[in-house]
Amino acid sequence: MPPYTSVVDVHVILYRDGRIALLERRNTGYCDGMLHLPSGHLEEGEALHTAAAREAEEEVGVTIDPGHLALAALVHFRQGPGHARVGAFFLATQWEGEPCNAEPHKAGRLVWADPNMLGPDVIPYPAEGVRAWLEGSGFVPYGWCA
């Protein structure tokens, strides 16, 4: 029997002046209208931190040296029966450029939000990663029964 596989996601926390950058999803078919961190899927042959830097550039137009990404949290998200995701959340310690909506066909507004006061318009999966980062817990199983 082949080994079980999960989707691997990368998420980037751009933090400045006490706020994090979030994008409003649009035209994606998943939680459109809600807010999410800059993120995406790991591609074949990519290291996690390299994928995170690539996604940040694609989604919010900033350049991040992968060496300036610190692993902030890991979330194992059970999206439904037989479908799980592993999300690596990286804190960008520095970047070049001003964050903007670099993919207007996939996203609406870019907002800066207080990570301690995320509202119901933030998708719960990335919100769990942000909470794990803030609390320093490192790992969160989300959506799994005890």
PDB file of C-alpha atoms in Angstrom:
ATOM      1  CA  MET A   1       0.000   0.000   0.000  1.00  0.00           C
ATOM      2  CA  PRO A   2       1.443   3.434  -0.929  1.00  0.00           C
ATOM      3  CA  PRO A   3       2.142   5.861   1.911  1.00  0.00           C
ATOM      4  CA  TYR A   4      -0.499   8.421   2.799  1.00  0.00           C
ATOM      5  CA  THR A   5       0.207  11.891   1.432  1.00  0.00           C
ATOM      6  CA  SER A   6      -0.928  15.349   2.453  1.00  0.00           C
ATOM      7  CA  VAL A   7      -0.914  18.660   0.638  1.00  0.00           C
ATOM      8  CA  VAL A   8       1.914  20.861   1.899  1.00  0.00           C
ATOM      9  CA  ASP A   9       1.165  24.580   2.167  1.00  0.00           C
ATOM     10  CA  VAL A  10       3.472  27.482   2.918  1.00  0.00           C
ATOM     11  CA  HIS A  11       2.262  30.688   4.581  1.00  0.00           C
ATOM     12  CA  VAL A  12       4.170  33.931   5.047  1.00  0.00           C
ATOM     13  CA  ILE A  13       3.712  36.263   8.000  1.00  0.00           C
ATOM     14  CA  LEU A  14       4.701  39.800   7.050  1.00  0.00           C
ATOM     15  CA  TYR A  15       4.726  41.622  10.379  1.00  0.00           C
ATOM     16  CA  ARG A  16       5.375  45.310  10.864  1.00  0.00           C
ATOM     17  CA  ASP A  17       4.188  47.969  13.267  1.00  0.00           C
ATOM     18  CA  GLY A  18       2.213  45.366  15.233  1.00  0.00           C
ATOM     19  CA  ARG A  19       0.195  44.203  12.204  1.00  0.00           C
ATOM     20  CA  ILE A  20       0.272  41.358   9.676  1.00  0.00           C
ATOM     21  CA  ALA A  21      -0.538  41.465   5.960  1.00  0.00           C
ATOM     22  CA  LEU A  22      -3.663  39.592   4.840  1.00  0.00           C
ATOM     23  CA  LEU A  23      -5.234  39.241   1.408  1.00  0.00           C
ATOM     24  CA  GLU A  24      -8.919  38.940   0.640  1.00  0.00           C
ATOM     25  CA  ARG A  25      -9.502  35.813  -1.468  1.00  0.00           C
ATOM     26  CA  ARG A  26     -11.375  36.254  -4.727  1.00  0.00           C
ATOM     27  CA  ASN A  27     -12.223  33.956  -7.670  1.00  0.00           C
ATOM     28  CA  THR A  28     -10.497  30.927  -6.122  1.00  0.00           C
ATOM     29  CA  GLY A  29     -13.431  28.726  -5.108  1.00  0.00           C
ATOM     30  CA  TYR A  30     -12.088  28.425  -1.554  1.00  0.00           C
ATOM     31  CA  CYS A  31     -13.278  30.851   1.119  1.00  0.00           C
ATOM     32  CA  ASP A  32     -13.687  33.716  -1.345  1.00  0.00           C
ATOM     33  CA  GLY A  33     -14.348  36.980   0.480  1.00  0.00           C
ATOM     34  CA  MET A  34     -12.314  35.897   3.516  1.00  0.00           C
ATOM     35  CA  LEU A  35      -8.820  36.960   4.558  1.00  0.00           C
ATOM     36  CA  HIS A  36      -5.721  34.765   4.350  1.00  0.00           C
ATOM     37  CA  LEU A  37      -1.967  35.129   4.692  1.00  0.00           C
ATOM     38  CA  PRO A  38       0.117  35.147   1.528  1.00  0.00           C
ATOM     39  CA  SER A  39       0.374  31.418   0.872  1.00  0.00           C
ATOM     40  CA  GLY A  40       0.413  28.589  -1.612  1.00  0.00           C
ATOM     41  CA  HIS A  41       1.418  25.017  -2.268  1.00  0.00           C
ATOM     42  CA  LEU A  42       4.834  23.465  -2.230  1.00  0.00           C
ATOM     43  CA  GLU A  43       5.934  22.509  -5.740  1.00  0.00           C
ATOM     44  CA  GLU A  44       8.004  19.491  -6.769  1.00  0.00           C
ATOM     45  CA  GLY A  45      11.671  19.970  -5.949  1.00  0.00           C
ATOM     46  CA  GLU A  46      11.144  23.045  -3.737  1.00  0.00           C
ATOM     47  CA  ALA A  47      12.329  23.529  -0.194  1.00  0.00           C
ATOM     48  CA  LEU A  48       9.688  24.922   2.161  1.00  0.00           C
ATOM     49  CA  HIS A  49      11.384  28.268   2.737  1.00  0.00           C
ATOM     50  CA  THR A  50      12.057  28.721  -0.975  1.00  0.00           C
ATOM     51  CA  ALA A  51       8.390  28.059  -1.741  1.00  0.00           C
ATOM     52  CA  ALA A  52       7.352  30.598   0.897  1.00  0.00           C
ATOM     53  CA  ALA A  53       9.617  33.260  -0.640  1.00  0.00           C
ATOM     54  CA  ARG A  54       8.212  32.481  -4.109  1.00  0.00           C
ATOM     55  CA  GLU A  55       4.604  32.723  -2.902  1.00  0.00           C
ATOM     56  CA  ALA A  56       5.247  36.058  -1.159  1.00  0.00           C
ATOM     57  CA  GLU A  57       6.642  37.489  -4.379  1.00  0.00           C
ATOM     58  CA  GLU A  58       3.777  36.123  -6.480  1.00  0.00           C
ATOM     59  CA  GLU A  59       0.983  37.221  -4.138  1.00  0.00           C
ATOM     60  CA  VAL A  60       2.170  40.435  -2.488  1.00  0.00           C
ATOM     61  CA  GLY A  61       5.085  41.526  -4.672  1.00  0.00           C
ATOM     62  CA  VAL A  62       7.840  41.458  -2.071  1.00  0.00           C
ATOM     63  CA  THR A  63      11.232  39.828  -2.430  1.00  0.00           C
ATOM     64  CA  ILE A  64      12.371  37.725   0.497  1.00  0.00           C
ATOM     65  CA  ASP A  65      15.695  35.962   0.761  1.00  0.00           C
ATOM     66  CA  PRO A  66      14.715  32.464   1.999  1.00  0.00           C
ATOM     67  CA  GLY A  67      17.366  32.902   4.700  1.00  0.00           C
ATOM     68  CA  HIS A  68      15.189  35.668   6.150  1.00  0.00           C
ATOM     69  CA  LEU A  69      12.279  33.320   6.795  1.00  0.00           C
ATOM     70  CA  ALA A  70      12.003  31.790  10.265  1.00  0.00           C
ATOM     71  CA  LEU A  71       9.697  28.841  10.864  1.00  0.00           C
ATOM     72  CA  ALA A  72       6.976  30.285  13.094  1.00  0.00           C
ATOM     73  CA  ALA A  73       4.534  27.364  13.328  1.00  0.00           C
ATOM     74  CA  LEU A  74       3.457  24.089  11.785  1.00  0.00           C
ATOM     75  CA  VAL A  75      -0.254  23.296  11.468  1.00  0.00           C
ATOM     76  CA  HIS A  76      -1.570  19.835  10.615  1.00  0.00           C
ATOM     77  CA  PHE A  77      -5.044  20.640   9.294  1.00  0.00           C
ATOM     78  CA  ARG A  78      -7.644  17.943   8.749  1.00  0.00           C
ATOM     79  CA  GLN A  79      -9.748  19.529   6.048  1.00  0.00           C
ATOM     80  CA  GLY A  80     -12.115  16.564   5.849  1.00  0.00           C
ATOM     81  CA  PRO A  81     -12.136  12.768   5.837  1.00  0.00           C
ATOM     82  CA  GLY A  82      -9.142  11.517   3.872  1.00  0.00           C
ATOM     83  CA  HIS A  83      -7.845  15.031   3.211  1.00  0.00           C
ATOM     84  CA  ALA A  84      -5.242  16.741   5.359  1.00  0.00           C
ATOM     85  CA  ARG A  85      -2.828  19.585   4.825  1.00  0.00           C
ATOM     86  CA  VAL A  86       0.452  20.405   6.497  1.00  0.00           C
ATOM     87  CA  GLY A  87       0.987  24.139   6.712  1.00  0.00           C
ATOM     88  CA  ALA A  88       4.401  25.637   7.370  1.00  0.00           C
ATOM     89  CA  PHE A  89       4.080  29.223   8.623  1.00  0.00           C
ATOM     90  CA  PHE A  90       7.143  31.420   8.165  1.00  0.00           C
ATOM     91  CA  LEU A  91       7.854  34.808   9.712  1.00  0.00           C
ATOM     92  CA  ALA A  92       9.681  37.118   7.308  1.00  0.00           C
ATOM     93  CA  THR A  93      12.395  38.858   9.292  1.00  0.00           C
ATOM     94  CA  GLN A  94      13.002  41.274   6.398  1.00  0.00           C
ATOM     95  CA  TRP A  95      11.865  41.816   2.831  1.00  0.00           C
ATOM     96  CA  GLU A  96      12.282  44.202  -0.078  1.00  0.00           C
ATOM     97  CA  GLY A  97       9.383  46.107  -1.590  1.00  0.00           C
ATOM     98  CA  GLU A  98       6.030  47.339  -0.376  1.00  0.00           C
ATOM     99  CA  PRO A  99       3.398  44.604   0.013  1.00  0.00           C
ATOM    100  CA  CYS A 100       0.519  44.978  -2.435  1.00  0.00           C
ATOM    101  CA  ASN A 101      -2.059  42.806  -4.157  1.00  0.00           C
ATOM    102  CA  ALA A 102       0.116  41.363  -6.929  1.00  0.00           C
ATOM    103  CA  GLU A 103      -2.573  38.918  -8.129  1.00  0.00           C
ATOM    104  CA  PRO A 104      -5.768  40.978  -8.550  1.00  0.00           C
ATOM    105  CA  HIS A 105      -7.396  38.098 -10.454  1.00  0.00           C
ATOM    106  CA  LYS A 106      -7.135  35.948  -7.273  1.00  0.00           C
ATOM    107  CA  ALA A 107      -7.331  38.505  -4.482  1.00  0.00           C
ATOM    108  CA  GLY A 108      -9.119  41.670  -3.483  1.00  0.00           C
ATOM    109  CA  ARG A 109      -7.787  44.087  -0.926  1.00  0.00           C
ATOM    110  CA  LEU A 110      -4.621  43.760   1.118  1.00  0.00           C
ATOM    111  CA  VAL A 111      -5.161  44.685   4.751  1.00  0.00           C
ATOM    112  CA  TRP A 112      -2.894  45.064   7.752  1.00  0.00           C
ATOM    113  CA  ALA A 113      -4.498  43.452  10.807  1.00  0.00           C
ATOM    114  CA  ASP A 114      -3.648  43.112  14.466  1.00  0.00           C
ATOM    115  CA  PRO A 115      -2.667  39.429  14.799  1.00  0.00           C
ATOM    116  CA  ASN A 116      -4.019  39.369  18.359  1.00  0.00           C
ATOM    117  CA  MET A 117      -7.499  40.417  17.195  1.00  0.00           C
ATOM    118  CA  LEU A 118      -8.233  38.398  14.052  1.00  0.00           C
ATOM    119  CA  GLY A 119     -11.915  38.547  13.219  1.00  0.00           C
ATOM    120  CA  PRO A 120     -14.351  36.008  11.783  1.00  0.00           C
ATOM    121  CA  ASP A 121     -13.433  37.162   8.263  1.00  0.00           C
ATOM    122  CA  VAL A 122     -10.033  35.408   8.610  1.00  0.00           C
ATOM    123  CA  ILE A 123      -9.979  31.790   7.432  1.00  0.00           C
ATOM    124  CA  PRO A 124      -9.625  29.581  10.549  1.00  0.00           C
ATOM    125  CA  TYR A 125      -6.709  27.480   9.195  1.00  0.00           C
ATOM    126  CA  PRO A 126      -4.251  30.385   8.801  1.00  0.00           C
ATOM    127  CA  ALA A 127      -5.649  31.990  11.957  1.00  0.00           C
ATOM    128  CA  GLU A 128      -4.528  28.858  13.848  1.00  0.00           C
ATOM    129  CA  GLY A 129      -1.015  29.265  12.444  1.00  0.00           C
ATOM    130  CA  VAL A 130      -0.922  32.906  13.509  1.00  0.00           C
ATOM    131  CA  ARG A 131      -2.122  31.956  17.003  1.00  0.00           C
ATOM    132  CA  ALA A 132       0.550  29.237  17.258  1.00  0.00           C
ATOM    133  CA  TRP A 133       3.205  31.799  16.255  1.00  0.00           C
ATOM    134  CA  LEU A 134       1.988  34.344  18.807  1.00  0.00           C
ATOM    135  CA  GLU A 135       1.827  31.740  21.582  1.00  0.00           C
ATOM    136  CA  GLY A 136       5.155  30.158  20.639  1.00  0.00           C
ATOM    137  CA  SER A 137       3.556  26.705  20.598  1.00  0.00           C
ATOM    138  CA  GLY A 138       5.198  25.709  17.334  1.00  0.00           C
ATOM    139  CA  PHE A 139       2.784  22.924  16.363  1.00  0.00           C
ATOM    140  CA  VAL A 140      -1.012  22.788  16.155  1.00  0.00           C
ATOM    141  CA  PRO A 141      -3.182  19.848  15.121  1.00  0.00           C
ATOM    142  CA  TYR A 142      -6.307  21.537  13.754  1.00  0.00           C
ATOM    143  CA  GLY A 143      -9.554  19.747  12.878  1.00  0.00           C
ATOM    144  CA  TRP A 144      -8.512  16.417  14.371  1.00  0.00           C
ATOM    145  CA  CYS A 145     -10.541  14.644  17.049  1.00  0.00           C
ATOM    146  CA  ALA A 146      -8.739  14.052  20.328  1.00  0.00           C
TER     147      ALA A 146
END
